[in-house]
Amino acid sequence: LLPRFKRFKVVGIFRLDMYEYDVGHVLIHLDDAAKLYQYGAQVSGVRLKLADMDRAPRVAEEIGAQLGPDYRARDWTREHGAWFRALRLEKTIMFIILLLIVAVAMFNVISTLVVAVNEKRADIAILRTLGASPRSILGIFMVQGSLIGVGGTLIGTVVGVLLALNVPEVVRFLEWLFNTRFLSPEVYFISEVPTDLQWADVGWISGVSLVLAFVSTIYPAWRASQVQPAEALRYE
């Protein structure tokens, strides 16, 4: 087979920030493509654009079932199936890592309150001798732990949202700082990190963090409420 040659006039240059397409793809008129590949009036394929890109696999499956075995329908998730499976696996791993980080944060809150209870045993005993009930002591330490959780959640949410809204700038700064390239276009399909901040995700993650922070205060607060005044003041 001999290669076909045809001279075209370049009228513009496009960039998708995807190395595979930016380096090796050109867009030409359909009539010129038909002449170049000697298709004549035949059509080699039809491309559909959906309003909801997540419905592409199901729509492609329905179209393939209606057209029969002589035709095939492919969606954007099958063009680079291995790549998307790798992304799905990476997303699962990141979820597990973040879950472990949240667990560590919970243990930090618990350990901080336990240390505070041990350091304030004498003060707790004095409050008990002055008439404070175990329930009031329980409430004091639960409020303290909840305030720590609320403060940490607010700070983490604000910092996380700011970073998510400025990921390209942060990546460029880190690349300049360390004199490296995190997403080399010769290696990866993308050369930049796109961001899409989902406020619903921000809301439920913040809510779960607050609930976990509140739950982590229960055990230290219960220990504080069980302090016996006579035993705590014995060596004071």
CSV table of N, CA and C in Angstrom, one decimal, residues 14-131:
chain,number,residue,atom,x,y,z
A,14,PHE,N,-5.2,23.9,17.1
A,14,PHE,CA,-6.0,23.7,18.3
A,14,PHE,C,-5.1,23.0,19.4
A,15,ARG,N,-5.5,23.1,20.6
A,15,ARG,CA,-4.8,22.5,21.7
A,15,ARG,C,-5.8,22.0,22.7
A,16,LEU,N,-5.7,20.7,23.1
A,16,LEU,CA,-6.6,20.1,24.0
A,16,LEU,C,-5.9,19.7,25.3
A,17,ASP,N,-4.6,20.0,25.4
A,17,ASP,CA,-3.8,19.7,26.6
A,17,ASP,C,-3.7,18.2,26.8
A,18,MET,N,-3.9,17.4,25.7
A,18,MET,CA,-3.7,16.0,25.7
A,18,MET,C,-2.7,15.6,24.6
A,19,TYR,N,-1.6,15.1,25.0
A,19,TYR,CA,-0.4,15.0,24.1
A,19,TYR,C,-0.8,14.2,22.9
A,20,GLU,N,-1.5,13.1,23.1
A,20,GLU,CA,-1.8,12.2,22.0
A,20,GLU,C,-2.5,13.0,20.9
A,21,TYR,N,-3.5,13.9,21.2
A,21,TYR,CA,-4.2,14.6,20.2
A,21,TYR,C,-3.5,15.8,19.7
A,22,ASP,N,-2.8,16.5,20.6
A,22,ASP,CA,-2.1,17.7,20.2
A,22,ASP,C,-1.0,17.5,19.2
A,23,VAL,N,-0.4,16.3,19.3
A,23,VAL,CA,0.8,16.0,18.5
A,23,VAL,C,0.4,15.3,17.1
A,24,GLY,N,-0.6,14.4,17.2
A,24,GLY,CA,-0.8,13.6,16.0
A,24,GLY,C,-2.2,13.7,15.4
A,25,HIS,N,-3.0,14.7,15.6
A,25,HIS,CA,-4.3,14.8,15.1
A,25,HIS,C,-4.5,16.1,14.3
A,26,VAL,N,-5.2,16.0,13.2
A,26,VAL,CA,-5.5,17.2,12.4
A,26,VAL,C,-7.0,17.1,12.1
A,27,LEU,N,-7.7,18.2,11.9
A,27,LEU,CA,-9.1,18.3,11.5
A,27,LEU,C,-9.2,18.9,10.1
A,28,ILE,N,-9.9,18.1,9.2
A,28,ILE,CA,-10.1,18.6,7.9
A,28,ILE,C,-11.5,18.4,7.5
A,29,HIS,N,-11.9,19.1,6.4
A,29,HIS,CA,-13.3,19.0,6.0
A,29,HIS,C,-13.7,17.6,5.6
A,30,LEU,N,-14.9,17.3,5.8
A,30,LEU,CA,-15.4,15.9,5.5
A,30,LEU,C,-15.2,15.6,4.0
A,31,ASP,N,-15.5,16.5,3.1
A,31,ASP,CA,-15.4,16.3,1.7
A,31,ASP,C,-13.9,16.0,1.3
A,32,ASP,N,-13.0,16.7,1.9
A,32,ASP,CA,-11.6,16.5,1.6
A,32,ASP,C,-11.1,15.2,2.2
A,33,ALA,N,-11.6,14.8,3.3
A,33,ALA,CA,-11.3,13.4,3.9
A,33,ALA,C,-11.8,12.3,3.0
A,34,ALA,N,-13.0,12.5,2.4
A,34,ALA,CA,-13.6,11.5,1.5
A,34,ALA,C,-12.8,11.3,0.3
A,35,LYS,N,-12.3,12.5,-0.3
A,35,LYS,CA,-11.4,12.4,-1.5
A,35,LYS,C,-10.1,11.8,-1.2
A,36,LEU,N,-9.5,12.1,0.0
A,36,LEU,CA,-8.2,11.6,0.3
A,36,LEU,C,-8.2,10.1,0.5
A,37,TYR,N,-9.3,9.6,1.2
A,37,TYR,CA,-9.4,8.1,1.4
A,37,TYR,C,-10.2,7.4,0.4
A,38,GLN,N,-10.7,8.1,-0.7
A,38,GLN,CA,-11.4,7.6,-1.8
A,38,GLN,C,-12.7,6.9,-1.3
A,39,TYR,N,-13.4,7.6,-0.4
A,39,TYR,CA,-14.7,7.0,0.1
A,39,TYR,C,-15.9,7.4,-0.8
A,40,GLY,N,-15.7,8.4,-1.6
A,40,GLY,CA,-16.8,8.9,-2.4
A,40,GLY,C,-17.9,9.5,-1.6
A,41,ALA,N,-19.1,9.0,-1.8
A,41,ALA,CA,-20.3,9.5,-1.1
A,41,ALA,C,-20.6,8.7,0.2
A,42,GLN,N,-19.7,7.7,0.4
A,42,GLN,CA,-20.0,6.8,1.6
A,42,GLN,C,-19.7,7.5,2.9
A,43,VAL,N,-20.3,7.0,3.9
A,43,VAL,CA,-20.1,7.6,5.3
A,43,VAL,C,-19.4,6.4,6.1
A,44,SER,N,-18.3,6.7,6.7
A,44,SER,CA,-17.6,5.7,7.5
A,44,SER,C,-18.1,5.6,8.9
A,45,GLY,N,-18.7,6.7,9.4
A,45,GLY,CA,-19.1,6.7,10.8
A,45,GLY,C,-20.0,7.9,11.1
A,46,VAL,N,-20.7,7.8,12.2
A,46,VAL,CA,-21.5,8.9,12.7
A,46,VAL,C,-21.1,9.2,14.1
A,47,ARG,N,-20.8,10.4,14.5
A,47,ARG,CA,-20.5,10.8,15.9
A,47,ARG,C,-21.6,11.5,16.5
A,48,LEU,N,-22.0,11.1,17.7
A,48,LEU,CA,-23.1,11.7,18.5
A,48,LEU,C,-22.5,12.4,19.7
A,49,LYS,N,-23.1,13.6,20.0
A,49,LYS,CA,-22.7,14.3,21.2
A,49,LYS,C,-23.9,14.4,22.1
A,50,LEU,N,-23.8,13.9,23.3
A,50,LEU,CA,-24.9,13.9,24.3
A,50,LEU,C,-24.8,15.0,25.2
A,51,ALA,N,-26.0,15.4,25.7
A,51,ALA,CA,-26.0,16.5,26.7
A,51,ALA,C,-25.4,16.0,28.0
A,52,ASP,N,-25.5,14.7,28.4
A,52,ASP,CA,-25.0,14.1,29.6
A,52,ASP,C,-23.9,13.1,29.1
A,53,MET,N,-22.6,13.4,29.3
A,53,MET,CA,-21.6,12.5,28.8
A,53,MET,C,-21.5,11.2,29.6
A,54,ASP,N,-22.1,11.2,30.8
A,54,ASP,CA,-22.1,10.0,31.6
A,54,ASP,C,-23.0,8.9,31.0
A,55,ARG,N,-23.9,9.3,30.2
A,55,ARG,CA,-24.9,8.4,29.6
A,55,ARG,C,-24.3,7.7,28.3
A,56,ALA,N,-23.1,8.1,27.9
A,56,ALA,CA,-22.5,7.5,26.7
A,56,ALA,C,-22.4,6.0,26.6
A,57,PRO,N,-22.0,5.3,27.7
A,57,PRO,CA,-21.9,3.9,27.6
A,57,PRO,C,-23.2,3.2,27.4
A,58,ARG,N,-24.3,3.7,28.1
A,58,ARG,CA,-25.6,3.1,27.9
A,58,ARG,C,-26.2,3.4,26.5
A,59,VAL,N,-26.0,4.6,26.0
A,59,VAL,CA,-26.5,4.9,24.7
A,59,VAL,C,-25.8,4.1,23.6
A,60,ALA,N,-24.5,4.0,23.8
A,60,ALA,CA,-23.7,3.2,22.8
A,60,ALA,C,-24.2,1.7,22.8
A,61,GLU,N,-24.5,1.2,23.9
A,61,GLU,CA,-24.9,-0.2,24.0
A,61,GLU,C,-26.3,-0.3,23.3
A,62,GLU,N,-27.2,0.6,23.6
A,62,GLU,CA,-28.5,0.6,22.9
A,62,GLU,C,-28.4,0.7,21.4
A,63,ILE,N,-27.6,1.6,20.9
A,63,ILE,CA,-27.4,1.8,19.5
A,63,ILE,C,-26.8,0.5,18.9
A,64,GLY,N,-25.8,-0.1,19.5
A,64,GLY,CA,-25.2,-1.3,19.0
A,64,GLY,C,-26.2,-2.4,18.9
A,65,ALA,N,-27.1,-2.5,19.9
A,65,ALA,CA,-28.1,-3.6,19.9
A,65,ALA,C,-29.1,-3.4,18.7
A,66,GLN,N,-29.4,-2.1,18.4
A,66,GLN,CA,-30.3,-1.9,17.3
A,66,GLN,C,-29.7,-2.0,15.9
A,67,LEU,N,-28.4,-1.7,15.8
A,67,LEU,CA,-27.8,-1.8,14.5
A,67,LEU,C,-27.4,-3.2,14.1
A,68,GLY,N,-27.2,-4.1,15.0
A,68,GLY,CA,-26.8,-5.4,14.7
A,68,GLY,C,-25.3,-5.7,14.7
A,69,PRO,N,-24.9,-6.9,14.3
A,69,PRO,CA,-23.5,-7.3,14.4
A,69,PRO,C,-22.6,-6.7,13.3
A,70,ASP,N,-23.3,-6.1,12.2
A,70,ASP,CA,-22.5,-5.6,11.1
A,70,ASP,C,-21.9,-4.2,11.5
A,71,TYR,N,-22.4,-3.6,12.5
A,71,TYR,CA,-21.9,-2.3,12.9
A,71,TYR,C,-21.5,-2.4,14.4
A,72,ARG,N,-20.7,-1.4,14.8
A,72,ARG,CA,-20.3,-1.3,16.2
A,72,ARG,C,-20.4,0.1,16.7
A,73,ALA,N,-20.8,0.3,17.9
A,73,ALA,CA,-20.9,1.6,18.6
A,73,ALA,C,-19.9,1.6,19.7
A,74,ARG,N,-19.1,2.7,19.7
A,74,ARG,CA,-18.1,2.8,20.8
A,74,ARG,C,-18.3,4.2,21.4
A,75,ASP,N,-18.1,4.2,22.7
A,75,ASP,CA,-18.2,5.5,23.5
A,75,ASP,C,-16.8,5.9,24.0
A,76,TRP,N,-16.8,7.1,24.6
A,76,TRP,CA,-15.5,7.7,24.9
A,76,TRP,C,-14.8,6.9,26.1
A,77,THR,N,-15.6,6.1,26.8
A,77,THR,CA,-14.9,5.3,27.9
A,77,THR,C,-14.2,4.1,27.3
A,78,ARG,N,-14.6,3.7,26.1
A,78,ARG,CA,-13.9,2.5,25.5
A,78,ARG,C,-12.7,2.8,24.7
A,79,GLU,N,-12.6,4.1,24.3
A,79,GLU,CA,-11.5,4.5,23.5
A,79,GLU,C,-10.2,4.3,24.2
A,80,HIS,N,-10.2,4.6,25.5
A,80,HIS,CA,-9.0,4.4,26.4
A,80,HIS,C,-9.5,3.6,27.6
A,81,GLY,N,-10.0,2.4,27.4
A,81,GLY,CA,-10.6,1.7,28.5
A,81,GLY,C,-9.6,1.4,29.7
A,82,ALA,N,-8.3,1.0,29.3
A,82,ALA,CA,-7.4,0.7,30.4
A,82,ALA,C,-7.1,2.0,31.2
A,83,TRP,N,-7.0,3.1,30.5
A,83,TRP,CA,-6.7,4.4,31.2
A,83,TRP,C,-7.8,4.7,32.2
A,84,PHE,N,-9.1,4.6,31.8
A,84,PHE,CA,-10.2,4.9,32.7
A,84,PHE,C,-10.3,3.9,33.8
A,85,ARG,N,-9.9,2.6,33.6
A,85,ARG,CA,-9.9,1.7,34.7
A,85,ARG,C,-8.8,2.0,35.7
A,86,ALA,N,-7.7,2.5,35.2
A,86,ALA,CA,-6.6,2.9,36.1
A,86,ALA,C,-7.1,4.1,36.9
A,87,LEU,N,-7.8,5.0,36.3
A,87,LEU,CA,-8.3,6.2,37.1
A,87,LEU,C,-9.3,5.8,38.1
A,88,ARG,N,-10.2,4.8,37.8
A,88,ARG,CA,-11.1,4.3,38.7
A,88,ARG,C,-10.4,3.6,39.9
A,89,LEU,N,-9.4,2.8,39.6
A,89,LEU,CA,-8.6,2.2,40.7
A,89,LEU,C,-7.9,3.3,41.6
A,90,GLU,N,-7.4,4.3,40.9
A,90,GLU,CA,-6.7,5.3,41.7
A,90,GLU,C,-7.7,6.1,42.6
A,91,LYS,N,-8.9,6.3,42.0
A,91,LYS,CA,-9.9,7.0,42.9
A,91,LYS,C,-10.3,6.2,44.1
A,92,THR,N,-10.4,4.8,43.9
A,92,THR,CA,-10.7,4.0,45.1
A,92,THR,C,-9.6,4.0,46.1
A,93,ILE,N,-8.3,4.0,45.6
A,93,ILE,CA,-7.2,4.0,46.5
A,93,ILE,C,-7.1,5.3,47.2
A,94,MET,N,-7.4,6.4,46.5
A,94,MET,CA,-7.4,7.7,47.2
A,94,MET,C,-8.5,7.8,48.3
A,95,PHE,N,-9.6,7.2,48.0
A,95,PHE,CA,-10.7,7.2,49.0
A,95,PHE,C,-10.3,6.4,50.2
A,96,ILE,N,-9.6,5.3,50.1
A,96,ILE,CA,-9.1,4.6,51.2
A,96,ILE,C,-8.1,5.4,52.0
A,97,ILE,N,-7.1,6.0,51.3
A,97,ILE,CA,-6.1,6.8,51.9
A,97,ILE,C,-6.8,8.0,52.7
A,98,LEU,N,-7.7,8.7,52.1
A,98,LEU,CA,-8.4,9.8,52.8
A,98,LEU,C,-9.2,9.2,54.0
A,99,LEU,N,-9.8,8.0,53.9
A,99,LEU,CA,-10.5,7.5,55.0
A,99,LEU,C,-9.5,7.2,56.2
A,100,LEU,N,-8.3,6.7,55.9
A,100,LEU,CA,-7.3,6.5,56.9
A,100,LEU,C,-6.9,7.8,57.5
A,101,ILE,N,-6.8,8.9,56.7
A,101,ILE,CA,-6.4,10.2,57.3
A,101,ILE,C,-7.5,10.7,58.2
A,102,VAL,N,-8.8,10.5,57.9
A,102,VAL,CA,-9.8,10.9,58.8
A,102,VAL,C,-9.8,10.1,60.1
A,103,ALA,N,-9.5,8.8,60.0
A,103,ALA,CA,-9.4,7.9,61.2
A,103,ALA,C,-8.2,8.4,62.1
A,104,VAL,N,-7.1,8.8,61.5
A,104,VAL,CA,-6.0,9.4,62.3
A,104,VAL,C,-6.4,10.7,62.9
A,105,ALA,N,-7.1,11.5,62.2
A,105,ALA,CA,-7.6,12.7,62.8
A,105,ALA,C,-8.5,12.5,64.0
A,106,MET,N,-9.4,11.5,63.9
A,106,MET,CA,-10.3,11.1,65.0
A,106,MET,C,-9.5,10.7,66.2
A,107,PHE,N,-8.5,9.8,66.0
A,107,PHE,CA,-7.6,9.4,67.1
A,107,PHE,C,-6.9,10.5,67.7
A,108,ASN,N,-6.5,11.5,66.9
A,108,ASN,CA,-5.8,12.7,67.4
A,108,ASN,C,-6.7,13.5,68.4
A,109,VAL,N,-8.0,13.6,68.0
A,109,VAL,CA,-9.0,14.3,68.8
A,109,VAL,C,-9.2,13.6,70.1
A,110,ILE,N,-9.3,12.2,70.0
A,110,ILE,CA,-9.5,11.4,71.2
A,110,ILE,C,-8.3,11.5,72.1
A,111,SER,N,-7.1,11.4,71.6
A,111,SER,CA,-5.9,11.4,72.4
A,111,SER,C,-5.7,12.8,73.1
A,112,THR,N,-6.0,13.9,72.3
A,112,THR,CA,-5.9,15.2,72.9
A,112,THR,C,-6.9,15.4,74.1
A,113,LEU,N,-8.1,14.9,73.9
A,113,LEU,CA,-9.0,15.0,75.0
A,113,LEU,C,-8.7,14.1,76.2
A,114,VAL,N,-8.2,12.9,75.9
A,114,VAL,CA,-7.8,12.1,77.0
A,114,VAL,C,-6.6,12.7,77.8
A,115,VAL,N,-5.7,13.3,77.1
A,115,VAL,CA,-4.6,14.0,77.8
A,115,VAL,C,-5.1,15.1,78.6
A,116,ALA,N,-6.1,15.9,78.0
A,116,ALA,CA,-6.7,17.0,78.8
A,116,ALA,C,-7.4,16.5,80.0
A,117,VAL,N,-8.1,15.4,79.9
A,117,VAL,CA,-8.8,14.8,81.1
A,117,VAL,C,-7.7,14.4,82.2
A,118,ASN,N,-6.7,13.8,81.8
A,118,ASN,CA,-5.6,13.4,82.7
A,118,ASN,C,-5.0,14.6,83.4
A,119,GLU,N,-4.8,15.7,82.6
A,119,GLU,CA,-4.2,16.8,83.2
A,119,GLU,C,-5.1,17.6,84.1
A,120,LYS,N,-6.4,17.5,83.9
A,120,LYS,CA,-7.4,18.3,84.6
A,120,LYS,C,-8.1,17.4,85.6
A,121,ARG,N,-7.6,16.3,86.0
A,121,ARG,CA,-8.3,15.5,87.0
A,121,ARG,C,-8.5,16.2,88.3
A,122,ALA,N,-7.5,17.0,88.8
A,122,ALA,CA,-7.7,17.7,90.0
A,122,ALA,C,-8.8,18.8,89.9
A,123,ASP,N,-8.8,19.5,88.7
A,123,ASP,CA,-9.8,20.5,88.5
A,123,ASP,C,-11.2,19.9,88.4
A,124,ILE,N,-11.2,18.7,87.7
A,124,ILE,CA,-12.5,18.1,87.6
A,124,ILE,C,-13.0,17.6,89.0
A,125,ALA,N,-12.1,17.1,89.8
A,125,ALA,CA,-12.5,16.7,91.2
A,125,ALA,C,-13.0,17.9,92.0
A,126,ILE,N,-12.3,19.1,91.9
A,126,ILE,CA,-12.8,20.3,92.6
A,126,ILE,C,-14.2,20.7,92.1
A,127,LEU,N,-14.4,20.6,90.8
A,127,LEU,CA,-15.8,21.0,90.3
A,127,LEU,C,-16.8,20.0,90.9
A,128,ARG,N,-16.4,18.7,91.0
A,128,ARG,CA,-17.4,17.7,91.5
A,128,ARG,C,-17.7,18.0,93.0
A,129,THR,N,-16.6,18.4,93.8
A,129,THR,CA,-16.9,18.7,95.2
A,129,THR,C,-17.7,20.0,95.3
A,130,LEU,N,-17.7,20.9,94.3
A,130,LEU,CA,-18.5,22.1,94.4
A,130,LEU,C,-19.9,21.9,93.9
A,131,GLY,N,-20.2,20.6,93.5
A,131,GLY,CA,-21.6,20.3,93.2
A,131,GLY,C,-21.8,20.0,91.7
